[in-house]
């Protein structure tokens, strides 16, 4: 009688060892990874290079604000103010200080100017070539910058201390005319109390003025009837003066 013996079966291993991968296949697997790493490295390098160029070459950082660097200009191409002066004027009894640009770079035909006025160290007036509203002993400074529609030139700085003011007209519109002689009293005062002198500018024939009193006298002829425009120059002993325009209309009385 045959005895039955249990047959022992070999247990399958839980983990089956894989066959060794060839070197060639390993290279194929690593190649895409290397490509990706190279691309990432290139982008990182280029990004750093760009940021360094921006910080050092293309801009300057001022208080955290990125600004482009100033480009150095060839000074021979910039507009230039060669000669300028102040001129004290008066109109309608108001003193006016004007800047006169006497000479500029002859190569520049269309030069404009930017004006910055200061009175006693404080900004004063607007961007014009003249100011009013000052008085004696005020210190006036002006920064005027030429501009030729492309670039600004070097600013010119001028200063003046107001040492005098112009005579002021005391209005008097009374004209006396008796049919033959016309008389008119021009009155003016000097704010500093200086003596004044009166002069006629291109007067019509026969018209005179008293240099000390300002009294105008005129022997009127037939050809003098109608409108006459007259200018009186009033000069102060301190060197200042004012031009006083006067219009006279004479109507001939019908006989």
Short mmCIF file of C-alpha atoms in Angstrom, two decimals:
data_model
loop_
_atom_site.label_atom_id
_atom_site.label_comp_id
_atom_site.label_asym_id
_atom_site.label_seq_id
_atom_site.Cartn_x
_atom_site.Cartn_y
_atom_site.Cartn_z
CA UNK A 1 0.00 0.00 0.00
CA UNK A 2 1.38 3.15 -1.09
CA UNK A 3 1.69 5.80 1.50
CA UNK A 4 0.76 9.34 0.48
CA UNK A 5 3.38 11.88 1.28
CA UNK A 6 2.61 15.57 1.05
CA UNK A 7 4.35 17.22 -1.80
CA UNK A 8 6.19 20.35 -0.86
CA UNK A 9 5.86 23.10 -3.36
CA UNK A 10 8.34 25.82 -3.75
CA UNK A 11 6.96 29.20 -2.71
CA UNK A 12 7.18 31.93 -5.26
CA UNK A 13 9.27 34.86 -4.09
CA UNK A 14 7.28 37.89 -3.23
CA UNK A 15 9.77 40.14 -4.97
CA UNK A 16 11.06 39.11 -8.25
CA UNK A 17 14.40 40.53 -9.20
CA UNK A 18 14.28 42.41 -12.44
CA UNK A 19 16.74 41.84 -15.06
CA UNK A 20 19.62 44.25 -15.15
CA UNK A 21 18.91 47.34 -17.34
CA UNK A 22 21.56 47.90 -19.96
CA UNK A 23 23.77 51.02 -19.90
CA UNK A 24 22.37 52.17 -23.20
CA UNK A 25 18.83 52.24 -21.84
CA UNK A 26 20.00 54.15 -18.78
CA UNK A 27 21.45 56.87 -21.01
CA UNK A 28 18.19 57.12 -22.92
CA UNK A 29 16.30 57.55 -19.64
CA UNK A 30 18.66 60.23 -18.27
CA UNK A 31 18.89 62.25 -21.48
CA UNK A 32 15.49 64.09 -21.14
CA UNK A 33 16.28 64.88 -17.50
CA UNK A 34 19.61 66.41 -18.48
CA UNK A 35 17.93 68.50 -21.18
CA UNK A 36 15.39 69.89 -18.69
CA UNK A 37 18.13 70.72 -16.18
CA UNK A 38 20.14 72.52 -18.85
CA UNK A 39 17.11 74.60 -19.88
CA UNK A 40 16.36 75.58 -16.26
CA UNK A 41 20.00 76.49 -15.67
CA UNK A 42 20.11 78.62 -18.84
CA UNK A 43 16.95 80.51 -17.92
CA UNK A 44 18.18 81.15 -14.39
CA UNK A 45 21.54 82.41 -15.66
CA UNK A 46 19.93 84.71 -18.24
CA UNK A 47 17.51 86.10 -15.67
CA UNK A 48 20.34 86.98 -13.28
CA UNK A 49 22.35 88.52 -16.08
CA UNK A 50 19.38 90.72 -17.13
CA UNK A 51 18.72 91.92 -13.61
CA UNK A 52 22.37 92.84 -13.09
CA UNK A 53 22.43 94.76 -16.35
CA UNK A 54 19.26 96.61 -15.44
CA UNK A 55 20.55 97.62 -12.01
CA UNK A 56 23.97 98.79 -13.13
CA UNK A 57 23.67 99.85 -16.73
CA UNK A 58 20.11 100.72 -17.70
CA UNK A 59 18.90 102.49 -14.57
CA UNK A 60 19.74 104.09 -11.26
CA UNK A 61 17.78 103.39 -8.09
CA UNK A 62 16.78 106.56 -6.24
CA UNK A 63 14.72 105.98 -3.08
CA UNK A 64 13.51 102.68 -4.50
CA UNK A 65 12.44 104.23 -7.83
CA UNK A 66 14.06 102.96 -11.00
CA UNK A 67 15.14 105.81 -13.28
CA UNK A 68 17.14 105.87 -16.46
CA UNK A 69 20.65 107.34 -16.23
CA UNK A 70 21.28 110.80 -17.63
CA UNK A 71 22.94 110.87 -21.02
CA UNK A 72 25.91 113.17 -21.22
CA UNK A 73 25.38 115.88 -23.83
CA UNK A 74 27.98 117.44 -26.05
CA UNK A 75 28.02 121.00 -24.62
CA UNK A 76 28.88 122.45 -28.03
CA UNK A 77 25.39 121.41 -29.19
CA UNK A 78 23.52 123.03 -26.29
CA UNK A 79 21.92 126.49 -26.57
CA UNK A 80 23.90 129.20 -24.78
CA UNK A 81 23.03 132.63 -23.33
CA UNK A 82 26.10 134.78 -23.90
CA UNK A 83 24.86 138.14 -22.62
CA UNK A 84 21.84 139.27 -20.59
CA UNK A 85 20.84 142.18 -18.35
CA UNK A 86 18.00 143.56 -16.22
CA UNK A 87 15.98 146.59 -17.31
CA UNK A 88 13.76 148.61 -14.96
CA UNK A 89 10.61 149.93 -16.65
CA UNK A 90 7.35 151.54 -15.64
CA UNK A 91 3.89 151.37 -17.21
CA UNK A 92 0.62 152.69 -15.79
CA UNK A 93 2.51 153.74 -12.65
CA UNK A 94 3.67 150.15 -12.02
CA UNK A 95 7.38 149.31 -11.85
CA UNK A 96 8.45 146.36 -13.93
CA UNK A 97 11.76 144.47 -13.97
CA UNK A 98 12.48 142.84 -17.31
CA UNK A 99 15.26 140.49 -18.42
CA UNK A 100 16.82 141.41 -21.75
CA UNK A 101 18.63 138.60 -23.61
CA UNK A 102 21.18 140.54 -25.64
CA UNK A 103 23.19 137.75 -27.22
CA UNK A 104 22.79 134.00 -27.67
CA UNK A 105 24.52 131.23 -29.59
CA UNK A 106 24.34 132.40 -33.20
CA UNK A 107 23.94 128.81 -34.41
CA UNK A 108 20.60 128.47 -32.64
CA UNK A 109 17.75 130.20 -34.48
CA UNK A 110 14.72 129.18 -32.42
CA UNK A 111 15.68 129.51 -28.76
CA UNK A 112 13.06 129.80 -26.03
CA UNK A 113 13.63 130.47 -22.34
CA UNK A 114 12.44 129.14 -19.01
CA UNK A 115 12.35 131.81 -16.26
CA UNK A 116 12.52 131.16 -12.50
CA UNK A 117 12.24 134.34 -10.40
CA UNK A 118 13.07 134.73 -6.69
CA UNK A 119 12.47 137.70 -4.37
CA UNK A 120 14.51 137.77 -1.17
CA UNK A 121 15.22 134.05 -1.57
CA UNK A 122 11.60 132.97 -2.13
CA UNK A 123 9.99 131.87 -5.45
CA UNK A 124 8.33 134.88 -7.04
CA UNK A 125 6.41 135.52 -10.24
CA UNK A 126 5.52 133.20 -13.09
CA UNK A 127 7.35 131.98 -16.15
CA UNK A 128 7.61 135.32 -17.99
CA UNK A 129 10.43 137.68 -18.90
CA UNK A 130 9.30 140.34 -16.39
CA UNK A 131 7.96 140.76 -12.86
CA UNK A 132 6.20 143.46 -10.83
CA UNK A 133 5.32 143.81 -7.14
CA UNK A 134 8.78 144.53 -5.74
CA UNK A 135 10.02 147.54 -3.78
CA UNK A 136 13.23 149.32 -2.97
CA UNK A 137 15.95 147.18 -1.28
CA UNK A 138 14.36 143.89 -2.44
CA UNK A 139 16.89 141.34 -3.75
CA UNK A 140 15.80 139.76 -7.04
CA UNK A 141 17.37 136.58 -8.46
CA UNK A 142 16.62 135.02 -11.81
CA UNK A 143 17.52 131.63 -13.26
CA UNK A 144 16.95 131.64 -17.02
CA UNK A 145 17.47 128.45 -19.02
CA UNK A 146 17.64 128.37 -22.85
CA UNK A 147 15.77 125.67 -24.78
CA UNK A 148 16.02 124.92 -28.51
CA UNK A 149 13.05 122.51 -28.83
CA UNK A 150 15.42 119.55 -28.42
CA UNK A 151 17.51 120.12 -25.31
CA UNK A 152 18.07 122.53 -22.44
CA UNK A 153 21.27 124.55 -22.21
CA UNK A 154 23.23 125.67 -19.18
CA UNK A 155 21.19 128.05 -16.93
CA UNK A 156 22.25 131.69 -16.58
CA UNK A 157 21.97 133.21 -13.09
CA UNK A 158 21.41 136.96 -12.57
CA UNK A 159 20.90 138.99 -9.39
CA UNK A 160 19.99 142.59 -8.63
CA UNK A 161 19.14 144.62 -5.55
CA UNK A 162 16.45 147.21 -6.21
CA UNK A 163 18.20 150.46 -5.34
CA UNK A 164 15.60 152.80 -6.83
CA UNK A 165 12.05 152.98 -8.08
CA UNK A 166 10.61 155.02 -10.93
CA UNK A 167 8.70 158.30 -10.63
CA UNK A 168 4.92 157.96 -10.30
CA UNK A 169 2.42 160.06 -12.24
CA UNK A 170 -0.17 162.05 -10.32
CA UNK A 171 -3.05 162.04 -12.80
CA UNK A 172 -4.35 165.44 -13.86
CA UNK A 173 -6.58 165.53 -16.93
CA UNK A 174 -7.40 169.24 -16.84
CA UNK A 175 -6.42 170.87 -20.11
CA UNK A 176 -6.79 174.61 -20.55
CA UNK A 177 -7.31 176.02 -24.05
CA UNK A 178 -8.38 179.56 -24.86
CA UNK A 179 -8.48 179.11 -28.62
CA UNK A 180 -4.85 180.05 -29.11
CA UNK A 181 -2.74 178.57 -26.32
CA UNK A 182 -3.06 175.15 -24.72
CA UNK A 183 -1.69 174.45 -21.26
CA UNK A 184 -1.45 171.19 -19.34
CA UNK A 185 0.23 170.42 -16.02
CA UNK A 186 2.09 167.08 -15.84
CA UNK A 187 2.50 166.05 -12.21
CA UNK A 188 4.74 163.29 -10.86
CA UNK A 189 6.34 162.33 -7.57
CA UNK A 190 9.48 160.38 -6.71
CA UNK A 191 8.89 157.76 -3.97
CA UNK A 192 12.41 158.41 -2.66
CA UNK A 193 11.93 162.18 -2.60
CA UNK A 194 14.41 162.95 -5.39
CA UNK A 195 14.07 165.95 -7.69
CA UNK A 196 12.39 165.34 -11.06
CA UNK A 197 12.91 166.78 -14.52
CA UNK A 198 10.43 166.76 -17.42
CA UNK A 199 11.19 166.40 -21.14
CA UNK A 200 9.04 166.17 -24.30
CA UNK A 201 9.75 163.37 -26.80
CA UNK A 202 9.26 164.44 -30.44
CA UNK A 203 6.72 167.18 -29.60
CA UNK A 204 4.64 168.95 -32.27
CA UNK A 205 5.99 172.28 -33.46
CA UNK A 206 5.55 175.09 -30.94
CA UNK A 207 5.00 172.86 -27.87
CA UNK A 208 7.27 173.34 -24.85
CA UNK A 209 7.51 172.00 -21.29
CA UNK A 210 9.01 173.49 -18.14
CA UNK A 211 11.76 171.03 -17.12
CA UNK A 212 11.24 171.71 -13.41
CA UNK A 213 7.47 172.08 -13.07
CA UNK A 214 6.17 169.90 -15.92
CA UNK A 215 3.92 172.64 -17.32
CA UNK A 216 3.18 172.14 -21.03
CA UNK A 217 2.38 175.16 -23.21
CA UNK A 218 1.48 175.11 -26.89
CA UNK A 219 0.59 177.78 -29.37
CA UNK A 220 -1.99 175.95 -31.47
CA UNK A 221 -2.16 176.45 -35.24
CA UNK A 222 -4.95 175.44 -37.61
CA UNK A 223 -3.08 172.32 -38.66
CA UNK A 224 -2.83 171.18 -35.02
CA UNK A 225 -6.53 170.50 -34.53
CA UNK A 226 -7.57 166.89 -34.06
CA UNK A 227 -5.83 164.21 -32.01
CA UNK A 228 -2.25 164.68 -30.85
CA UNK A 229 -0.26 161.91 -29.12
CA UNK A 230 2.50 163.25 -26.86
CA UNK A 231 5.16 161.53 -24.76
CA UNK A 232 6.70 163.09 -21.65
CA UNK A 233 9.89 161.66 -20.17
CA UNK A 234 10.17 162.15 -16.42
CA UNK A 235 13.65 161.55 -14.99
CA UNK A 236 14.63 161.25 -11.35
CA UNK A 237 17.93 162.40 -9.87
CA UNK A 238 18.58 158.75 -8.87
CA UNK A 239 18.79 157.76 -12.55
CA UNK A 240 15.35 156.13 -12.96
CA UNK A 241 12.81 157.46 -15.42
CA UNK A 242 9.34 156.87 -16.79
CA UNK A 243 7.63 157.67 -20.09
CA UNK A 244 4.20 159.26 -19.69
CA UNK A 245 1.95 159.02 -22.80
CA UNK A 246 -0.59 161.79 -23.23
CA UNK A 247 -3.33 162.13 -25.85
CA UNK A 248 -4.88 165.53 -26.60
CA UNK A 249 -7.87 166.06 -28.86
CA UNK A 250 -8.64 169.56 -30.06
CA UNK A 251 -11.98 170.16 -31.74
CA UNK A 252 -12.21 173.27 -33.85
CA UNK A 253 -15.11 175.43 -32.81
CA UNK A 254 -17.47 176.24 -35.68
CA UNK A 255 -17.64 179.94 -36.41
#
